[in-house]
Each structure stands twice: as structure tokens, then as C-alpha cells.
JSON list of C-alpha atoms in Angstrom, two decimals:
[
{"chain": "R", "resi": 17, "resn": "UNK", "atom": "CA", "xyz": [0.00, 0.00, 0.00]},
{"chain": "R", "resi": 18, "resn": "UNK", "atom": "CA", "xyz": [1.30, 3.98, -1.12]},
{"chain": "R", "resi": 19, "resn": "UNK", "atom": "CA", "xyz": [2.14, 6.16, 1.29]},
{"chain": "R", "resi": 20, "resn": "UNK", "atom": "CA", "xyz": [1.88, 9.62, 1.95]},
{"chain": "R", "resi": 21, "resn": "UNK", "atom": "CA", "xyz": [0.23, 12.17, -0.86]},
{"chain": "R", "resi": 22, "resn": "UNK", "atom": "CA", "xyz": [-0.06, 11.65, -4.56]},
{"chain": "R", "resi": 23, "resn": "UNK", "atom": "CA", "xyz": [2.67, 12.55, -6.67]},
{"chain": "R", "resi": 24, "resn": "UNK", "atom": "CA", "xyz": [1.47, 16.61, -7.36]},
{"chain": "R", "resi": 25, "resn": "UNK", "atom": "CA", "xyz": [-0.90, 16.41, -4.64]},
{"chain": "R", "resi": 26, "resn": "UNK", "atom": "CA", "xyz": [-0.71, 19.75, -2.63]},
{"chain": "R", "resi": 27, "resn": "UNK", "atom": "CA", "xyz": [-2.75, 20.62, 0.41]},
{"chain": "R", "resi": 28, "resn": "UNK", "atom": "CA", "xyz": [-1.07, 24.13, 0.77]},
{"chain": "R", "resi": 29, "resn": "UNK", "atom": "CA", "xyz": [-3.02, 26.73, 2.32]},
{"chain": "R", "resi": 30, "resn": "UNK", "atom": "CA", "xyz": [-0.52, 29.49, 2.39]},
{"chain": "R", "resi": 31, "resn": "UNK", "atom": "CA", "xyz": [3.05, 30.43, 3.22]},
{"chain": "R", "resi": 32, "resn": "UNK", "atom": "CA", "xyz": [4.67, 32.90, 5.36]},
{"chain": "R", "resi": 33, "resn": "UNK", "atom": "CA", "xyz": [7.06, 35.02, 3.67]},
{"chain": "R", "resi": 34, "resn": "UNK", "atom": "CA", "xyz": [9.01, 37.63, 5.96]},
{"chain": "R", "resi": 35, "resn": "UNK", "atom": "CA", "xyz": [12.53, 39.38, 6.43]},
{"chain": "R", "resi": 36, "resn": "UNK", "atom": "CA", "xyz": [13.12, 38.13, 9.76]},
{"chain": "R", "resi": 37, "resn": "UNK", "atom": "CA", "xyz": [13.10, 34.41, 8.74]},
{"chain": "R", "resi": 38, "resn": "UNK", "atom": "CA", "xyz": [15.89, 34.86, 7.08]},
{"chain": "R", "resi": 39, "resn": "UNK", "atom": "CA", "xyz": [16.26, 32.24, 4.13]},
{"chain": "R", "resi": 40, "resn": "UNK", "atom": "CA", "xyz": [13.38, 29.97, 5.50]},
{"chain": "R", "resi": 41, "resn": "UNK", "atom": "CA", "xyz": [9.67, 29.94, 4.54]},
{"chain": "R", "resi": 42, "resn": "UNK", "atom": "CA", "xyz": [6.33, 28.66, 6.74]},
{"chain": "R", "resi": 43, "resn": "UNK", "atom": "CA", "xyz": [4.26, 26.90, 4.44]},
{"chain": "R", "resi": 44, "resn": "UNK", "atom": "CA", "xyz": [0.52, 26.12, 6.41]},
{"chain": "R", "resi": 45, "resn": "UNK", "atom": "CA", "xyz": [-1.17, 23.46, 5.36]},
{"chain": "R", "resi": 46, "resn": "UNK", "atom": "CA", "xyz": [-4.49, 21.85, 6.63]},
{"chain": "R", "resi": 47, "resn": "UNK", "atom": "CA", "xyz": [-3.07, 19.98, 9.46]},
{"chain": "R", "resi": 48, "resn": "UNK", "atom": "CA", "xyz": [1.10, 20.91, 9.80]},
{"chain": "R", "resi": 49, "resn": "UNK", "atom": "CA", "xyz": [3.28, 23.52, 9.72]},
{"chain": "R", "resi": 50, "resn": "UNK", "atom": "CA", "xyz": [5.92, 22.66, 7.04]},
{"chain": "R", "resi": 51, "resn": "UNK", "atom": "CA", "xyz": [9.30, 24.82, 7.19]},
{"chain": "R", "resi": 52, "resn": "UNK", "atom": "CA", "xyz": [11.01, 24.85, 3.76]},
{"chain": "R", "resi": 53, "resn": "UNK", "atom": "CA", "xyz": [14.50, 26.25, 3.10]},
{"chain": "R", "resi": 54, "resn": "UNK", "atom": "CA", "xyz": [14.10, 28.31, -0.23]},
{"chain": "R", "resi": 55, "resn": "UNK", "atom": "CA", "xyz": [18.25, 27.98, -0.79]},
{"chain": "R", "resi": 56, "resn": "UNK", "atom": "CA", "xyz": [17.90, 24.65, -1.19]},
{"chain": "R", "resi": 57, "resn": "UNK", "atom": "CA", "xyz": [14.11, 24.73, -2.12]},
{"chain": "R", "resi": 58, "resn": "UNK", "atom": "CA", "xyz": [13.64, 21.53, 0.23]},
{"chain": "R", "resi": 59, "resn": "UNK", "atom": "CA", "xyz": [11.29, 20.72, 2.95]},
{"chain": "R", "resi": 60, "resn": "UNK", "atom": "CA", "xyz": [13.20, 20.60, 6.44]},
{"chain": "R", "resi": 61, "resn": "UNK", "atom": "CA", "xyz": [10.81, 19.98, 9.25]},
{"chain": "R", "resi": 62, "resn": "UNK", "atom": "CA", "xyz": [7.29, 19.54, 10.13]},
{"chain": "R", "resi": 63, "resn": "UNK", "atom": "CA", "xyz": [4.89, 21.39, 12.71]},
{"chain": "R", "resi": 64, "resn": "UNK", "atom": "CA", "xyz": [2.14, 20.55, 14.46]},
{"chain": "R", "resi": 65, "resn": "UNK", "atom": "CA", "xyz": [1.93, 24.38, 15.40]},
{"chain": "R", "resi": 66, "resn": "UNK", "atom": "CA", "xyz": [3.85, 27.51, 14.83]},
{"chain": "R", "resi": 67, "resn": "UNK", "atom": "CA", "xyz": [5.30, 28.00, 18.11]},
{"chain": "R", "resi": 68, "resn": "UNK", "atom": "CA", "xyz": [7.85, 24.23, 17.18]},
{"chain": "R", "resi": 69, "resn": "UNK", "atom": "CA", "xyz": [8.60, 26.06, 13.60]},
{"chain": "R", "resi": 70, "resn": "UNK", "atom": "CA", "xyz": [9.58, 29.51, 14.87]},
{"chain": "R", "resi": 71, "resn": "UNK", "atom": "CA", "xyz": [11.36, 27.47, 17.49]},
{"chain": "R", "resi": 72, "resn": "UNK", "atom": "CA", "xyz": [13.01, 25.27, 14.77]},
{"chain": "R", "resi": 73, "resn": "UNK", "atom": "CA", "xyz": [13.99, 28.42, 12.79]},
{"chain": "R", "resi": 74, "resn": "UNK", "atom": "CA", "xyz": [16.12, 29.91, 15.84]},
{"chain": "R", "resi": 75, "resn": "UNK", "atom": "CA", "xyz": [17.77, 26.65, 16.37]},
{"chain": "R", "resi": 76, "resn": "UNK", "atom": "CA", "xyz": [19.14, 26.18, 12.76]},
{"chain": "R", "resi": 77, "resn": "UNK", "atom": "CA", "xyz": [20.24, 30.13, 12.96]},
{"chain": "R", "resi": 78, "resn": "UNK", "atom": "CA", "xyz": [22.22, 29.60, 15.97]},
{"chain": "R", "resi": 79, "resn": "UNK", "atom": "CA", "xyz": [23.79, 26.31, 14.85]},
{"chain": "R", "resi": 80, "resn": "UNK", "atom": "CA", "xyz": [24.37, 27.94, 11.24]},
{"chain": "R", "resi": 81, "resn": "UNK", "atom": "CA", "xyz": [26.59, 30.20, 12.92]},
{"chain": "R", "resi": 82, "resn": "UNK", "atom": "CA", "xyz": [28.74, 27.25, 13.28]},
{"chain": "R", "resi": 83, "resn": "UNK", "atom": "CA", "xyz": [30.43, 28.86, 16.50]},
{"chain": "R", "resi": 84, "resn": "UNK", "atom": "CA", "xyz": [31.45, 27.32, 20.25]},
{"chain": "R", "resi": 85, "resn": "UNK", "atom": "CA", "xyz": [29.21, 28.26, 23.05]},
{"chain": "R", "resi": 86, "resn": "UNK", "atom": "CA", "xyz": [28.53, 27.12, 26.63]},
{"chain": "R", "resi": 87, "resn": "UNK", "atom": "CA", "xyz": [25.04, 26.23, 27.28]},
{"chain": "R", "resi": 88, "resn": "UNK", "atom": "CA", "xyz": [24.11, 29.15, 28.97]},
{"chain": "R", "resi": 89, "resn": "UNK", "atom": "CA", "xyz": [25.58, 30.80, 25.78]},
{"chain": "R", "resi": 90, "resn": "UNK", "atom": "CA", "xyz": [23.77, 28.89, 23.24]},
{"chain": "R", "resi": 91, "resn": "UNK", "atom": "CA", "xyz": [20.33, 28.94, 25.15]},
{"chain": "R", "resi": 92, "resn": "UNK", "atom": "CA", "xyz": [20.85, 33.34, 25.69]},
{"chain": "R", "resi": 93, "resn": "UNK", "atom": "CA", "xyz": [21.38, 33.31, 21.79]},
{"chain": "R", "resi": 94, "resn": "UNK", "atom": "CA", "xyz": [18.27, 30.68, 21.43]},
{"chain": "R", "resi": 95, "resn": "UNK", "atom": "CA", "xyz": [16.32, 33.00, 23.25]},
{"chain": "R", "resi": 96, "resn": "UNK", "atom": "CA", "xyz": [17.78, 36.09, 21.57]},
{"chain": "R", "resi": 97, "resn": "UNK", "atom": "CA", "xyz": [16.74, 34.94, 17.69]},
{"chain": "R", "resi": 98, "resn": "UNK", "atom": "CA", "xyz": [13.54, 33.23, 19.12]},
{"chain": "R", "resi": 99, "resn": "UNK", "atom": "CA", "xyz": [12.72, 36.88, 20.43]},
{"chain": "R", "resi": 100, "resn": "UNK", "atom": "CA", "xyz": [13.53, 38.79, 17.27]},
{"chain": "R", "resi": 101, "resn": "UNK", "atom": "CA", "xyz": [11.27, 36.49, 15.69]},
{"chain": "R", "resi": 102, "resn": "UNK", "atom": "CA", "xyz": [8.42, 36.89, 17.49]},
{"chain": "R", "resi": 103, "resn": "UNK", "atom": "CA", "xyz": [8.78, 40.50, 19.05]},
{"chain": "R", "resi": 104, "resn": "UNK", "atom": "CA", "xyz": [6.47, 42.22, 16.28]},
{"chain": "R", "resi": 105, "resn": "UNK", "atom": "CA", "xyz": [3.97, 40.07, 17.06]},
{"chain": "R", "resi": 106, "resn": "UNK", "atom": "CA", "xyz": [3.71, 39.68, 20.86]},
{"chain": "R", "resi": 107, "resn": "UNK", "atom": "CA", "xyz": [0.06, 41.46, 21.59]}
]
């Protein structure tokens, strides 16, 4: 028995496009949160919710970095990126 979707099958619903993501897209489909990276125009990870893709999003920007840190220095710049990406939105 097949798995997954049809070949050409989408169930996109739309995609979140913004600055502050850097190089990564939020695609939001019926039931998951898919992040894609557009550089290599390939599906990375997949969300239940937005809060694990944001999350996601500042982990691969801090490891990208490719630097050594502590772990009280890699969680500060965790939280750091994780607040830059929401800030504008906090209500």
C-alpha cells in the first residue's frame, strides 16, 4: 500500500514570507506547519503548530553560525533569535 500524498498532490493553504526568517519559509497546510529552506528549495521539518517552527527556525540560525558556546551561551542566543522572531507580534 502507497504512502503519503499523490505525486502533485498539494494541500497548501498558504506560506509565510518575511525578512526576519531569514532564508526559511512557513508553508501552512491543513493539518502541519511545514518549514522549507528556499536555498535549497527543500522541505526541512514539520509542525504541528507555529510555536515548534519559529522554534526550529532559531535553532538552525544559531547552529548555522557554526560557532562554540557554553550552554548558557547557546540557550541566551536561542532566546535572543527566538525573540527577534516573534517580538512584532507579541500582543
Amino acid at each position: 500500500m502507497a504512502r503519503g500524498r499523490q505525486k502533485g498532490q498539494t494541500k497548501i493553504i498558504s506560506k509565510i514570507k518575511d525578512s526576519v526568517l531569514g532564508h526559511y519559509e512557513l508553508w501552512l497546510e491543513e493539518d502541519q506547519v511545514v518549514l522549507i529552506d528556499t536555498n535549497r528549495d527543500k522541505a526541512l521539518s514539520y509542525h504541528g503548530n507555529l510555536e515548534h517552527a519559529v522554534k526550529r527556525i532559531s535553532y538552525l540560525s544559531v547552529v548555522s553560525q557554526e560557532e562554540d558556546y557554553t550552554l548558557a551561551g547557546f540557550i541566551e542566543s536561542y532566546k535572543n533569535i527566538i525573540e527577534q522572531l516573534t517580538l512584532k507580534f507579541k500582543v
